[in-house]
Amino acid sequence: MDVDADTLVQSFQQETTCSICLTFFSKPVTLNCGHSFCQFCLTRSKKDGVTPFTCPECRKISHNFSGLNVRLSKLSAICKKLNPQDLQNPVGQSHCQKHQQVPKLFCKEDQTSLCMACIKGQEHAAHTFSPIEEAAQNYRKKLQDTVPHLEKKIREWDEFKSSKKDRQCKWRKLIRGEYAKMHRFLLEEERFYMDLLKQDEWKASKLRDNYCNKINQHVKNMEDAIREIDETRSRPDLYLLEESKELLQTSESLLSEKPKSFTPELRDYPITGMKDWLKRFRANVTMDPTTASGYVIVSEDLKSVRHRDDCPDGSNWTENFPYHFVFAQQAFASGIHYWEVDVSKQPQWALGIATKCLRKRKMTHYSVEYLYMLLCEKRGNDFYLITRPGLVCQQIKDPVLIIGICLDYTEGSLLFYNAIKSSLLYGMNTVPLTEPVRPLFSPCPPMPGTKIDSMTICPVGNRI
């Protein structure tokens, strides 16, 4: 039975096509079962670090895949040239519409292909030309150089998307952990607030789904751009030159776009009985004026700290806050300790502990890596809580007036509370504690146009 040429070409093309991306193989690799796929497609289709994995086509188990299938790669490159245009015009060349001559040169200014008759005209008299082959080679290199950047951006967008998925889950576990400590008192209240939290999670999941859909679409656009670049690089020179400019512009636009932050607002969840439990561990904390930086002043009773009248404003305070601090006189090396700080007169502040500091020549030295803190930053009319380390950023509806800090040295945990609403703000449960730690207080520099005021260590009373 005779087989016509078109059928042979179609069969050839089918055998050199990746079943995942449905385009000709690019860097093909072959599995143990014998099926082949693009290396990029196969890597993205299997879960990261999971071995063995299943073949996307036959579902057989494969423990690994071979290196680049060189023969299949060459066959795929040949097959890319077997397109309808090449069959209709075996030479693979088009003619100048004006002079009906084969273009030999490429105009750098107009980005067009020209024949020898075209360059004699006045229109291109002062322009610069290069051979078609040389111009095509330059654009091939530009397109090739663009692919790694797009692939890197895809990985970054995937990682960014993954980092946002579990924030609500972590918040839920943190609240559950606090309930577990007083489980016998809080079973009914826990069920009540867990139901509310589920509603919040459902609402947040809708927002997150829309957010992830936008990321997925952007990733898909970058993948499509890569496929178009791979296809264009294998096409004849003139076709490549006509399409490269638009492809490069599209790639630059995709590369320039950055993912926007996703920070859903979390409501307060009052915990009944928390005030009585924390009051058992209240500590009499005072400030050590000998550790104060040059920009702050400690009160005579050692309970308050404020900025000097001549200190710089707080327009860029988050970068400079380590220079505006004071340590506590007390150092804790065991047990549970709780203290409260009134920050109602401070729109921006930082509170926490230093796990290591040194005293040299009446000066206190520290490293940022030993600071564990919760910061409040005001951006316009909005307030954000920021952790250090980790730099988790969470928007809050209203400023917190009194902060409660609970240090459990044995468990290595540092918890921050809204002392007025009896609710948890944030928790660090894996703080490495091997040396005595000292509370740390950092009022922010005054906002432009506002007066300087103090943050104060206040008695642990009935607010919590």
Tab-separated table of C-alpha atoms in Angstrom, residues 76-385:
chain	number	residue	atom	x	y	z
A	76	SER	CA	13.090	16.973	15.830
A	77	ALA	CA	15.210	19.811	14.445
A	78	ILE	CA	14.875	18.339	10.949
A	79	CYS	CA	11.133	17.891	11.351
A	80	LYS	CA	10.663	21.535	12.358
A	81	LYS	CA	11.792	22.467	8.855
A	82	LEU	CA	9.135	20.248	7.238
A	83	ASN	CA	6.348	22.822	7.352
A	84	PRO	CA	3.889	23.791	4.593
A	85	GLN	CA	5.832	26.910	3.685
A	86	ASP	CA	9.019	24.938	3.146
A	87	LEU	CA	7.178	22.356	1.027
A	88	GLN	CA	5.684	25.033	-1.174
A	89	ASN	CA	8.962	26.939	-1.431
A	90	PRO	CA	11.856	24.506	-1.153
A	91	VAL	CA	14.404	27.257	-1.318
A	92	GLY	CA	13.005	28.737	1.933
A	93	GLN	CA	13.409	32.280	0.651
A	94	SER	CA	10.904	35.038	-0.088
A	95	HIS	CA	11.333	37.884	-2.546
A	96	CYS	CA	11.250	41.634	-2.155
A	97	GLN	CA	7.729	42.710	-3.092
A	98	LYS	CA	8.978	45.888	-4.726
A	99	HIS	CA	11.895	44.541	-6.832
A	100	GLN	CA	11.156	40.782	-6.840
A	101	GLN	CA	14.728	40.029	-5.708
A	102	VAL	CA	15.941	37.828	-2.874
A	103	PRO	CA	16.789	39.993	0.198
A	104	LYS	CA	20.461	39.812	1.093
A	105	LEU	CA	20.850	42.557	3.751
A	106	PHE	CA	19.176	43.614	6.992
A	107	CYS	CA	18.632	47.316	7.817
A	108	LYS	CA	19.473	47.956	11.478
A	109	GLU	CA	17.592	51.257	11.631
A	110	ASP	CA	14.315	50.062	10.043
A	111	GLN	CA	14.678	46.450	11.213
A	112	THR	CA	13.697	45.158	7.782
A	113	SER	CA	15.189	42.839	5.157
A	114	LEU	CA	16.298	44.488	1.883
A	115	CYS	CA	17.430	43.389	-1.537
A	116	MET	CA	20.359	44.969	-3.355
A	117	ALA	CA	18.034	47.285	-5.298
A	118	CYS	CA	16.392	48.552	-2.077
A	119	ILE	CA	19.627	49.833	-0.567
A	120	LYS	CA	20.312	52.040	-3.591
A	121	GLY	CA	17.231	54.144	-2.880
A	122	GLN	CA	17.266	57.431	-0.986
A	123	GLU	CA	15.123	55.942	1.813
A	124	HIS	CA	18.014	53.828	3.153
A	125	ALA	CA	20.940	55.958	2.012
A	126	ALA	CA	22.268	56.751	5.510
A	127	HIS	CA	21.355	53.446	7.132
A	128	THR	CA	23.551	50.612	8.381
A	129	PHE	CA	23.273	47.103	6.933
A	130	SER	CA	24.429	43.617	7.841
A	131	PRO	CA	24.131	40.283	6.023
A	132	ILE	CA	20.883	38.408	6.599
A	133	GLU	CA	22.741	35.456	8.108
A	134	GLU	CA	24.615	37.650	10.584
A	135	ALA	CA	21.464	39.516	11.682
A	136	ALA	CA	19.558	36.257	12.097
A	137	GLN	CA	22.365	34.804	14.202
A	138	ASN	CA	22.315	37.869	16.489
A	139	TYR	CA	18.572	37.547	17.026
A	140	ARG	CA	18.868	33.822	17.646
A	141	LYS	CA	21.344	34.577	20.416
A	142	LYS	CA	19.051	37.260	21.913
A	143	LEU	CA	16.136	34.832	21.911
A	144	GLN	CA	18.276	32.072	23.372
A	145	ASP	CA	19.542	34.384	26.140
A	146	THR	CA	15.955	35.336	27.009
A	147	VAL	CA	14.840	31.765	27.748
A	148	PRO	CA	16.883	31.248	30.985
A	149	HIS	CA	15.527	34.511	32.388
A	150	LEU	CA	11.959	33.436	31.655
A	151	GLU	CA	12.569	30.009	33.194
A	152	LYS	CA	14.057	31.637	36.300
A	153	LYS	CA	11.058	33.943	36.608
A	154	ILE	CA	8.709	30.954	36.339
A	155	ARG	CA	10.491	29.293	39.260
A	156	GLU	CA	10.342	32.517	41.286
A	157	TRP	CA	6.612	32.948	40.609
A	158	ASP	CA	5.949	29.313	41.549
A	159	GLU	CA	7.873	29.741	44.819
A	160	PHE	CA	6.095	33.020	45.553
A	161	LYS	CA	2.705	31.384	44.976
A	162	SER	CA	3.564	28.454	47.278
A	163	SER	CA	4.702	30.766	50.083
A	164	LYS	CA	1.267	32.413	50.184
A	165	LYS	CA	-0.833	29.257	50.337
A	166	ASP	CA	-0.265	28.246	53.936
A	167	ARG	CA	-0.425	31.564	55.814
A	168	GLN	CA	-4.014	31.001	56.944
A	169	CYS	CA	-3.139	27.413	57.904
A	170	LYS	CA	-0.206	28.559	60.071
A	171	TRP	CA	-2.392	31.171	61.726
A	172	ARG	CA	-4.996	28.507	62.487
A	173	LYS	CA	-2.379	26.173	64.031
A	174	LEU	CA	-0.973	29.000	66.146
A	175	ILE	CA	-4.387	29.748	67.647
A	176	ARG	CA	-5.051	26.048	68.183
A	177	GLY	CA	-1.763	25.771	70.080
A	178	GLU	CA	-2.862	28.419	72.565
A	179	TYR	CA	-6.181	26.717	73.126
A	180	ALA	CA	-4.397	23.434	73.799
A	181	LYS	CA	-2.648	24.920	76.874
A	182	MET	CA	-5.998	25.546	78.568
A	183	HIS	CA	-8.029	22.895	76.828
A	184	ARG	CA	-10.190	21.957	79.829
A	185	PHE	CA	-11.431	25.563	80.186
A	186	LEU	CA	-11.917	26.399	76.539
A	187	LEU	CA	-13.522	23.495	74.652
A	188	GLU	CA	-16.806	25.243	73.900
A	189	GLU	CA	-15.158	28.583	73.113
A	190	GLU	CA	-12.624	26.855	70.872
A	191	ARG	CA	-15.373	25.301	68.768
A	192	PHE	CA	-17.115	28.670	68.498
A	193	TYR	CA	-14.027	30.552	67.338
A	194	MET	CA	-12.900	27.747	65.041
A	195	ASP	CA	-16.222	28.087	63.222
A	196	LEU	CA	-15.612	31.818	62.804
A	197	LEU	CA	-12.085	31.125	61.653
A	198	LYS	CA	-13.359	28.690	59.032
A	199	GLN	CA	-15.558	31.444	57.667
A	200	ASP	CA	-12.576	33.775	57.494
A	201	GLU	CA	-10.490	31.080	55.837
A	202	TRP	CA	-13.227	30.470	53.285
A	203	LYS	CA	-13.349	34.168	52.461
A	204	ALA	CA	-9.561	34.364	52.344
A	205	SER	CA	-9.395	31.259	50.148
A	206	LYS	CA	-11.601	32.963	47.580
A	207	LEU	CA	-9.262	35.945	47.525
A	208	ARG	CA	-6.257	33.630	47.412
A	209	ASP	CA	-7.744	31.616	44.528
A	210	ASN	CA	-8.186	34.781	42.480
A	211	TYR	CA	-4.653	35.799	43.409
A	212	CYS	CA	-3.230	32.410	42.426
A	213	ASN	CA	-5.205	32.420	39.170
A	214	LYS	CA	-3.468	35.648	38.189
A	215	ILE	CA	-0.093	34.124	38.994
A	216	ASN	CA	-0.952	30.968	37.030
A	217	GLN	CA	-1.964	33.049	34.036
A	218	HIS	CA	1.299	34.990	34.154
A	219	VAL	CA	3.301	31.775	34.401
A	220	LYS	CA	1.348	30.350	31.449
A	221	ASN	CA	2.110	33.476	29.425
A	222	MET	CA	5.823	33.033	30.139
A	223	GLU	CA	5.650	29.345	29.161
A	224	ASP	CA	3.870	30.279	25.926
A	225	ALA	CA	6.583	32.827	25.235
A	226	ILE	CA	9.260	30.164	25.677
A	227	ARG	CA	7.503	27.845	23.247
A	228	GLU	CA	7.126	30.618	20.683
A	229	ILE	CA	10.805	31.473	21.045
A	230	ASP	CA	11.805	27.826	20.565
A	231	GLU	CA	9.676	27.608	17.438
A	232	THR	CA	10.871	30.919	16.024
A	233	ARG	CA	14.548	30.124	16.536
A	234	SER	CA	14.260	27.163	14.181
A	235	ARG	CA	12.425	28.996	11.413
A	236	PRO	CA	14.077	30.532	8.310
A	237	ASP	CA	16.041	33.733	8.819
A	238	LEU	CA	13.522	36.111	7.276
A	239	TYR	CA	10.636	34.712	9.285
A	240	LEU	CA	12.763	34.860	12.446
A	241	LEU	CA	13.644	38.506	11.863
A	242	GLU	CA	10.025	39.443	11.282
A	243	GLU	CA	8.831	37.788	14.499
A	244	SER	CA	11.770	38.381	16.872
A	245	LYS	CA	11.038	42.025	17.695
A	246	GLU	CA	7.529	41.333	18.935
A	247	LEU	CA	8.672	38.238	20.854
A	248	LEU	CA	11.429	40.167	22.608
A	249	GLN	CA	9.023	42.962	23.533
A	250	THR	CA	6.573	40.437	24.959
A	251	SER	CA	9.353	38.730	26.930
A	252	GLU	CA	10.599	42.036	28.360
A	253	SER	CA	7.062	42.901	29.469
A	254	LEU	CA	6.659	39.519	31.185
A	255	LEU	CA	10.039	39.777	32.896
A	256	SER	CA	9.369	43.272	34.198
A	257	GLU	CA	6.134	42.377	35.988
A	258	LYS	CA	6.461	41.545	39.705
A	259	PRO	CA	3.998	39.645	41.927
A	260	LYS	CA	1.942	41.880	44.186
A	261	SER	CA	1.809	41.180	47.897
A	262	PHE	CA	-1.215	39.302	49.275
A	263	THR	CA	-1.954	40.166	52.927
A	264	PRO	CA	-5.542	39.360	54.008
A	265	GLU	CA	-6.616	41.073	57.219
A	266	LEU	CA	-7.022	38.780	60.250
A	267	ARG	CA	-9.567	39.499	62.959
A	268	ASP	CA	-8.929	39.344	66.726
A	269	TYR	CA	-9.831	36.153	68.610
A	270	PRO	CA	-10.143	36.838	72.393
A	271	ILE	CA	-9.002	33.906	74.525
A	272	THR	CA	-10.929	33.552	77.767
A	273	GLY	CA	-8.747	32.822	80.796
A	274	MET	CA	-5.567	34.078	79.112
A	275	LYS	CA	-5.310	37.098	81.442
A	276	ASP	CA	-5.362	34.955	84.589
A	277	TRP	CA	-2.800	32.544	83.199
A	278	LEU	CA	-0.381	35.249	82.049
A	279	LYS	CA	-0.629	37.232	85.300
A	280	ARG	CA	1.009	34.294	87.062
A	281	PHE	CA	4.220	34.997	85.122
A	282	ARG	CA	4.364	38.801	85.289
A	283	ALA	CA	7.887	40.152	85.581
A	284	ASN	CA	9.020	43.496	86.967
A	285	VAL	CA	10.981	44.733	83.962
A	286	THR	CA	12.944	47.990	83.964
A	287	MET	CA	15.118	49.636	81.349
A	288	ASP	CA	18.895	49.900	81.510
A	289	PRO	CA	19.869	53.479	80.538
A	290	THR	CA	23.495	52.433	80.010
A	291	THR	CA	22.387	50.392	76.977
A	292	ALA	CA	20.335	53.184	75.363
A	293	SER	CA	21.389	54.409	71.932
A	294	GLY	CA	22.281	58.046	71.441
A	295	TYR	CA	18.860	58.945	70.043
A	296	VAL	CA	16.696	57.825	72.996
A	297	ILE	CA	16.194	59.003	76.593
A	298	VAL	CA	15.148	56.726	79.491
A	299	SER	CA	12.953	58.142	82.273
A	300	GLU	CA	14.117	58.375	85.873
A	301	ASP	CA	11.836	55.527	86.976
A	302	LEU	CA	13.386	53.350	84.212
A	303	LYS	CA	9.938	52.501	82.856
A	304	SER	CA	9.662	54.792	79.791
A	305	VAL	CA	11.763	55.612	76.748
A	306	ARG	CA	11.374	58.296	74.121
A	307	HIS	CA	13.385	59.892	71.330
A	308	ARG	CA	15.421	63.011	71.801
A	309	ASP	CA	13.961	66.251	70.511
A	310	ASP	CA	16.702	66.588	67.896
A	311	CYS	CA	16.471	63.066	66.442
A	312	PRO	CA	15.702	62.562	62.716
A	313	ASP	CA	12.060	61.980	61.719
A	314	GLY	CA	10.665	58.507	61.148
A	315	SER	CA	10.091	58.642	57.390
A	316	ASN	CA	12.570	55.774	56.919
A	317	TRP	CA	12.503	54.256	60.368
A	318	THR	CA	12.351	50.554	59.448
A	319	GLU	CA	15.879	50.745	58.054
A	320	ASN	CA	17.256	52.697	61.015
A	321	PHE	CA	15.390	51.189	63.989
A	322	PRO	CA	18.427	49.232	65.342
A	323	TYR	CA	19.975	52.582	66.263
A	324	HIS	CA	17.021	53.650	68.480
A	325	PHE	CA	16.742	51.086	71.290
A	326	VAL	CA	17.299	50.267	74.963
A	327	PHE	CA	17.725	46.885	76.690
A	328	ALA	CA	16.098	45.818	79.957
A	329	GLN	CA	18.155	45.520	83.133
A	330	GLN	CA	16.827	42.005	83.675
A	331	ALA	CA	18.149	38.943	81.819
A	332	PHE	CA	16.128	35.692	81.705
A	333	ALA	CA	17.708	32.240	81.446
A	334	SER	CA	14.807	29.970	82.493
A	335	GLY	CA	11.071	29.875	83.168
A	336	ILE	CA	8.137	31.879	81.790
A	337	HIS	CA	8.082	35.692	81.943
A	338	TYR	CA	5.391	38.184	80.942
A	339	TRP	CA	5.430	41.983	80.666
A	340	GLU	CA	3.331	44.682	78.991
A	341	VAL	CA	4.231	47.876	77.136
A	342	ASP	CA	1.965	50.838	76.472
A	343	VAL	CA	2.515	51.947	72.848
A	344	SER	CA	-0.676	54.016	72.525
A	345	LYS	CA	1.396	57.168	71.913
A	346	GLN	CA	3.636	55.465	69.354
A	347	PRO	CA	2.168	54.780	65.884
A	348	GLN	CA	5.328	52.810	65.079
A	349	TRP	CA	7.391	50.677	67.440
A	350	ALA	CA	9.494	47.527	67.875
A	351	LEU	CA	9.455	45.141	70.853
A	352	GLY	CA	11.071	41.783	71.556
A	353	ILE	CA	14.216	40.183	72.945
A	354	ALA	CA	17.925	39.991	72.197
A	355	THR	CA	19.307	36.471	72.585
A	356	LYS	CA	22.894	37.676	72.704
A	357	CYS	CA	24.619	40.994	73.454
A	358	LEU	CA	28.058	41.990	74.669
A	359	ARG	CA	29.208	44.793	76.974
A	360	LYS	CA	32.456	46.514	75.973
A	361	ARG	CA	33.761	49.804	77.336
A	362	LYS	CA	30.356	50.810	78.751
A	363	MET	CA	28.712	50.178	75.362
A	364	THR	CA	26.282	47.446	74.394
A	365	HIS	CA	26.950	45.662	71.114
A	366	TYR	CA	24.583	43.267	69.341
A	367	SER	CA	23.944	41.653	65.980
A	368	VAL	CA	20.601	41.861	64.169
A	369	GLU	CA	20.584	38.061	63.780
A	370	TYR	CA	20.109	37.782	67.565
A	371	LEU	CA	17.011	40.017	67.650
A	372	TYR	CA	13.513	38.478	67.757
A	373	MET	CA	10.953	41.244	67.451
A	374	LEU	CA	7.495	42.353	66.435
A	375	LEU	CA	7.350	45.736	64.696
A	376	CYS	CA	4.421	47.996	63.896
A	377	GLU	CA	4.686	50.176	60.816
A	378	LYS	CA	2.233	52.832	59.658
A	379	ARG	CA	1.774	53.186	55.885
A	380	GLY	CA	-0.608	56.014	55.146
A	381	ASN	CA	-3.725	55.238	57.193
A	382	ASP	CA	-2.987	51.496	57.456
A	383	PHE	CA	-1.057	49.627	60.142
A	384	TYR	CA	1.086	46.539	59.568
A	385	LEU	CA	2.698	44.093	61.978
